[in-house]
PDB file of C-alpha atoms in Angstrom:
ATOM      1  CA  UNK A   1     -22.120 -25.755 -38.719  1.00  0.00           C
ATOM      2  CA  UNK A   2     -24.403 -24.755 -35.855  1.00  0.00           C
ATOM      3  CA  UNK A   3     -22.551 -26.994 -33.384  1.00  0.00           C
ATOM      4  CA  UNK A   4     -19.213 -25.362 -34.199  1.00  0.00           C
ATOM      5  CA  UNK A   5     -20.713 -21.914 -33.724  1.00  0.00           C
ATOM      6  CA  UNK A   6     -22.079 -22.807 -30.264  1.00  0.00           C
ATOM      7  CA  UNK A   7     -18.779 -24.347 -29.260  1.00  0.00           C
ATOM      8  CA  UNK A   8     -16.832 -21.261 -30.345  1.00  0.00           C
ATOM      9  CA  UNK A   9     -19.281 -18.935 -28.613  1.00  0.00           C
ATOM     10  CA  UNK A  10     -19.005 -20.940 -25.370  1.00  0.00           C
ATOM     11  CA  UNK A  11     -15.218 -21.014 -25.679  1.00  0.00           C
ATOM     12  CA  UNK A  12     -15.146 -17.254 -26.210  1.00  0.00           C
ATOM     13  CA  UNK A  13     -17.401 -16.683 -23.186  1.00  0.00           C
ATOM     14  CA  UNK A  14     -15.236 -18.926 -21.009  1.00  0.00           C
ATOM     15  CA  UNK A  15     -12.084 -17.138 -22.184  1.00  0.00           C
ATOM     16  CA  UNK A  16     -13.617 -13.748 -21.416  1.00  0.00           C
ATOM     17  CA  UNK A  17     -14.663 -14.906 -17.943  1.00  0.00           C
ATOM     18  CA  UNK A  18     -11.168 -16.257 -17.224  1.00  0.00           C
ATOM     19  CA  UNK A  19      -9.557 -13.005 -18.420  1.00  0.00           C
ATOM     20  CA  UNK A  20     -11.882 -10.897 -16.246  1.00  0.00           C
ATOM     21  CA  UNK A  21     -11.185 -13.024 -13.158  1.00  0.00           C
ATOM     22  CA  UNK A  22      -7.424 -12.870 -13.745  1.00  0.00           C
ATOM     23  CA  UNK A  23      -7.576  -9.088 -14.166  1.00  0.00           C
ATOM     24  CA  UNK A  24      -9.468  -8.646 -10.898  1.00  0.00           C
ATOM     25  CA  UNK A  25      -7.056 -10.894  -9.036  1.00  0.00           C
ATOM     26  CA  UNK A  26      -4.056  -8.928 -10.316  1.00  0.00           C
ATOM     27  CA  UNK A  27      -5.679  -5.585  -9.525  1.00  0.00           C
ATOM     28  CA  UNK A  28      -5.966  -6.412  -5.831  1.00  0.00           C
ATOM     29  CA  UNK A  29      -2.413  -7.730  -5.447  1.00  0.00           C
ATOM     30  CA  UNK A  30       0.190  -5.031  -4.772  1.00  0.00           C
ATOM     31  CA  UNK A  31       2.974  -5.434  -7.307  1.00  0.00           C
ATOM     32  CA  UNK A  32       5.033  -2.261  -7.007  1.00  0.00           C
ATOM     33  CA  UNK A  33       8.280  -2.877  -5.169  1.00  0.00           C
ATOM     34  CA  UNK A  34       8.802   0.840  -4.561  1.00  0.00           C
ATOM     35  CA  UNK A  35       6.141   3.485  -3.977  1.00  0.00           C
ATOM     36  CA  UNK A  36       6.144   7.153  -3.018  1.00  0.00           C
ATOM     37  CA  UNK A  37       4.165   9.577  -0.861  1.00  0.00           C
ATOM     38  CA  UNK A  38       4.016  13.366  -1.023  1.00  0.00           C
ATOM     39  CA  UNK A  39       2.333  16.110   0.972  1.00  0.00           C
ATOM     40  CA  UNK A  40       0.519  17.002  -2.254  1.00  0.00           C
ATOM     41  CA  UNK A  41      -0.224  13.389  -3.262  1.00  0.00           C
ATOM     42  CA  UNK A  42      -3.560  11.654  -3.682  1.00  0.00           C
ATOM     43  CA  UNK A  43      -4.428   8.208  -2.296  1.00  0.00           C
ATOM     44  CA  UNK A  44      -6.224   7.350  -5.552  1.00  0.00           C
ATOM     45  CA  UNK A  45      -2.903   7.637  -7.397  1.00  0.00           C
ATOM     46  CA  UNK A  46      -0.793   4.539  -8.156  1.00  0.00           C
ATOM     47  CA  UNK A  47       1.844   5.826  -5.673  1.00  0.00           C
ATOM     48  CA  UNK A  48       4.455   6.128  -8.411  1.00  0.00           C
ATOM     49  CA  UNK A  49       7.186   8.766  -8.303  1.00  0.00           C
ATOM     50  CA  UNK A  50       5.243  11.007 -10.704  1.00  0.00           C
ATOM     51  CA  UNK A  51       1.834  10.255  -9.105  1.00  0.00           C
ATOM     52  CA  UNK A  52       2.509   9.761  -5.365  1.00  0.00           C
ATOM     53  CA  UNK A  53      -0.008   8.880  -2.670  1.00  0.00           C
ATOM     54  CA  UNK A  54      -0.841  11.156   0.251  1.00  0.00           C
ATOM     55  CA  UNK A  55      -0.589   8.595   3.079  1.00  0.00           C
ATOM     56  CA  UNK A  56       1.727   5.762   4.073  1.00  0.00           C
ATOM     57  CA  UNK A  57      -1.348   3.572   4.524  1.00  0.00           C
ATOM     58  CA  UNK A  58      -2.409   3.933   0.876  1.00  0.00           C
ATOM     59  CA  UNK A  59       1.154   3.425  -0.347  1.00  0.00           C
ATOM     60  CA  UNK A  60       1.505   0.287   1.777  1.00  0.00           C
ATOM     61  CA  UNK A  61      -1.604  -1.213   0.171  1.00  0.00           C
ATOM     62  CA  UNK A  62       0.066  -0.774  -3.232  1.00  0.00           C
ATOM     63  CA  UNK A  63       3.552  -1.977  -2.225  1.00  0.00           C
ATOM     64  CA  UNK A  64       4.655  -5.598  -2.483  1.00  0.00           C
ATOM     65  CA  UNK A  65       5.926  -7.344   0.641  1.00  0.00           C
ATOM     66  CA  UNK A  66       9.614  -6.568   1.102  1.00  0.00           C
ATOM     67  CA  UNK A  67       9.265  -3.323  -0.846  1.00  0.00           C
ATOM     68  CA  UNK A  68       9.968   0.290   0.059  1.00  0.00           C
ATOM     69  CA  UNK A  69       7.896   3.434   0.538  1.00  0.00           C
ATOM     70  CA  UNK A  70       9.751   6.753   0.160  1.00  0.00           C
ATOM     71  CA  UNK A  71       8.670  10.314   0.974  1.00  0.00           C
ATOM     72  CA  UNK A  72       9.312  12.798  -1.827  1.00  0.00           C
ATOM     73  CA  UNK A  73       8.901  15.873   0.385  1.00  0.00           C
ATOM     74  CA  UNK A  74       8.014  16.831   3.957  1.00  0.00           C
ATOM     75  CA  UNK A  75       4.490  16.123   5.116  1.00  0.00           C
ATOM     76  CA  UNK A  76       2.175  14.418   7.551  1.00  0.00           C
ATOM     77  CA  UNK A  77       1.489  11.000   6.059  1.00  0.00           C
ATOM     78  CA  UNK A  78      -1.072   9.711   8.560  1.00  0.00           C
ATOM     79  CA  UNK A  79      -1.194   6.539  10.608  1.00  0.00           C
ATOM     80  CA  UNK A  80      -0.189   3.143   9.248  1.00  0.00           C
ATOM     81  CA  UNK A  81      -0.668  -0.487  10.249  1.00  0.00           C
ATOM     82  CA  UNK A  82       2.184  -2.676   9.000  1.00  0.00           C
ATOM     83  CA  UNK A  83       1.511  -6.382   8.486  1.00  0.00           C
ATOM     84  CA  UNK A  84       4.247  -7.267   5.972  1.00  0.00           C
ATOM     85  CA  UNK A  85       7.971  -6.864   5.399  1.00  0.00           C
ATOM     86  CA  UNK A  86       8.545  -3.229   4.354  1.00  0.00           C
ATOM     87  CA  UNK A  87      10.924  -0.274   4.525  1.00  0.00           C
ATOM     88  CA  UNK A  88       9.419   3.158   5.130  1.00  0.00           C
ATOM     89  CA  UNK A  89      11.891   5.978   4.525  1.00  0.00           C
ATOM     90  CA  UNK A  90      11.004   9.590   5.316  1.00  0.00           C
ATOM     91  CA  UNK A  91      13.809  10.800   3.065  1.00  0.00           C
ATOM     92  CA  UNK A  92      17.225  12.247   3.758  1.00  0.00           C
ATOM     93  CA  UNK A  93      17.207  15.704   5.312  1.00  0.00           C
ATOM     94  CA  UNK A  94      13.472  16.110   5.102  1.00  0.00           C
ATOM     95  CA  UNK A  95      10.768  15.408   7.618  1.00  0.00           C
ATOM     96  CA  UNK A  96       8.109  12.761   7.147  1.00  0.00           C
ATOM     97  CA  UNK A  97       5.716  12.902  10.069  1.00  0.00           C
ATOM     98  CA  UNK A  98       3.123  10.550  11.497  1.00  0.00           C
ATOM     99  CA  UNK A  99       0.708  11.548  14.243  1.00  0.00           C
ATOM    100  CA  UNK A 100      -0.794   9.664  17.144  1.00  0.00           C
ATOM    101  CA  UNK A 101      -4.499  10.344  17.548  1.00  0.00           C
ATOM    102  CA  UNK A 102      -6.100  10.717  20.979  1.00  0.00           C
ATOM    103  CA  UNK A 103      -9.837  11.271  20.712  1.00  0.00           C
ATOM    104  CA  UNK A 104     -11.611   8.214  22.140  1.00  0.00           C
ATOM    105  CA  UNK A 105      -8.594   6.174  23.119  1.00  0.00           C
ATOM    106  CA  UNK A 106      -5.208   6.782  21.572  1.00  0.00           C
ATOM    107  CA  UNK A 107      -4.215   5.154  18.296  1.00  0.00           C
ATOM    108  CA  UNK A 108      -0.516   4.708  17.522  1.00  0.00           C
ATOM    109  CA  UNK A 109       1.048   6.453  14.558  1.00  0.00           C
ATOM    110  CA  UNK A 110       2.635   3.158  13.507  1.00  0.00           C
ATOM    111  CA  UNK A 111       1.331  -0.281  14.469  1.00  0.00           C
ATOM    112  CA  UNK A 112       3.624  -3.192  13.537  1.00  0.00           C
ATOM    113  CA  UNK A 113       1.986  -6.598  13.448  1.00  0.00           C
ATOM    114  CA  UNK A 114       4.008  -8.445  10.811  1.00  0.00           C
ATOM    115  CA  UNK A 115       5.000 -12.096  10.484  1.00  0.00           C
ATOM    116  CA  UNK A 116       7.902 -13.698  12.330  1.00  0.00           C
ATOM    117  CA  UNK A 117      10.089 -13.677   9.197  1.00  0.00           C
ATOM    118  CA  UNK A 118       9.118 -10.135   8.099  1.00  0.00           C
ATOM    119  CA  UNK A 119      11.717  -7.384   8.463  1.00  0.00           C
ATOM    120  CA  UNK A 120      10.281  -3.905   9.047  1.00  0.00           C
ATOM    121  CA  UNK A 121      12.644  -0.943   8.647  1.00  0.00           C
ATOM    122  CA  UNK A 122      11.657   2.609   9.618  1.00  0.00           C
ATOM    123  CA  UNK A 123      14.026   5.478   8.711  1.00  0.00           C
ATOM    124  CA  UNK A 124      13.945   9.268   8.870  1.00  0.00           C
ATOM    125  CA  UNK A 125      10.500   9.552  10.457  1.00  0.00           C
ATOM    126  CA  UNK A 126       9.209  11.996  13.053  1.00  0.00           C
ATOM    127  CA  UNK A 127       6.394  10.680  15.227  1.00  0.00           C
ATOM    128  CA  UNK A 128       4.360  13.383  16.944  1.00  0.00           C
ATOM    129  CA  UNK A 129       1.186  13.421  18.964  1.00  0.00           C
ATOM    130  CA  UNK A 130      -0.996  14.952  21.577  1.00  0.00           C
ATOM    131  CA  UNK A 131      -1.656  13.679  25.050  1.00  0.00           C
ATOM    132  CA  UNK A 132      -0.183  10.368  26.117  1.00  0.00           C
ATOM    133  CA  UNK A 133      -0.417   8.468  22.840  1.00  0.00           C
ATOM    134  CA  UNK A 134       1.866   5.642  21.759  1.00  0.00           C
ATOM    135  CA  UNK A 135       4.040   6.568  18.797  1.00  0.00           C
ATOM    136  CA  UNK A 136       5.023   3.083  17.615  1.00  0.00           C
ATOM    137  CA  UNK A 137       3.225  -0.030  18.798  1.00  0.00           C
ATOM    138  CA  UNK A 138       5.317  -3.127  18.096  1.00  0.00           C
ATOM    139  CA  UNK A 139       3.318  -6.332  18.313  1.00  0.00           C
ATOM    140  CA  UNK A 140       5.386  -8.689  16.141  1.00  0.00           C
ATOM    141  CA  UNK A 141       7.896  -8.879  13.263  1.00  0.00           C
ATOM    142  CA  UNK A 142      11.130 -10.663  12.383  1.00  0.00           C
TER     143      UNK A 142
END
């Protein structure tokens, strides 16, 4: 009887450990195919239509490769580094803006460094900046 109890306890502990590891692995993998940003969003949100993120960067981290990020309303959605296939759409008739930053060396509003087979689509975006900054820096993509 004691042997069976130890075996079951060890089996339960192993099952719990496996479940915890699987949960952590899934939590770090972006699974949403479509996410949203809003000028009133919060980057701690899941970037859903009803709970949008504030920045394109946060939405990108929660969007699966090949997915789409849409702006719900006008706003400044920060800088973004793109390293996967993605569509970023500022929305029809509204203005989604990204800014270049020129403090100690200019940083581009959008930096594209995706894989050779990755398609990156940018639509309805306004890129603004101060000084002589680069709006979109294209390094690689499909």
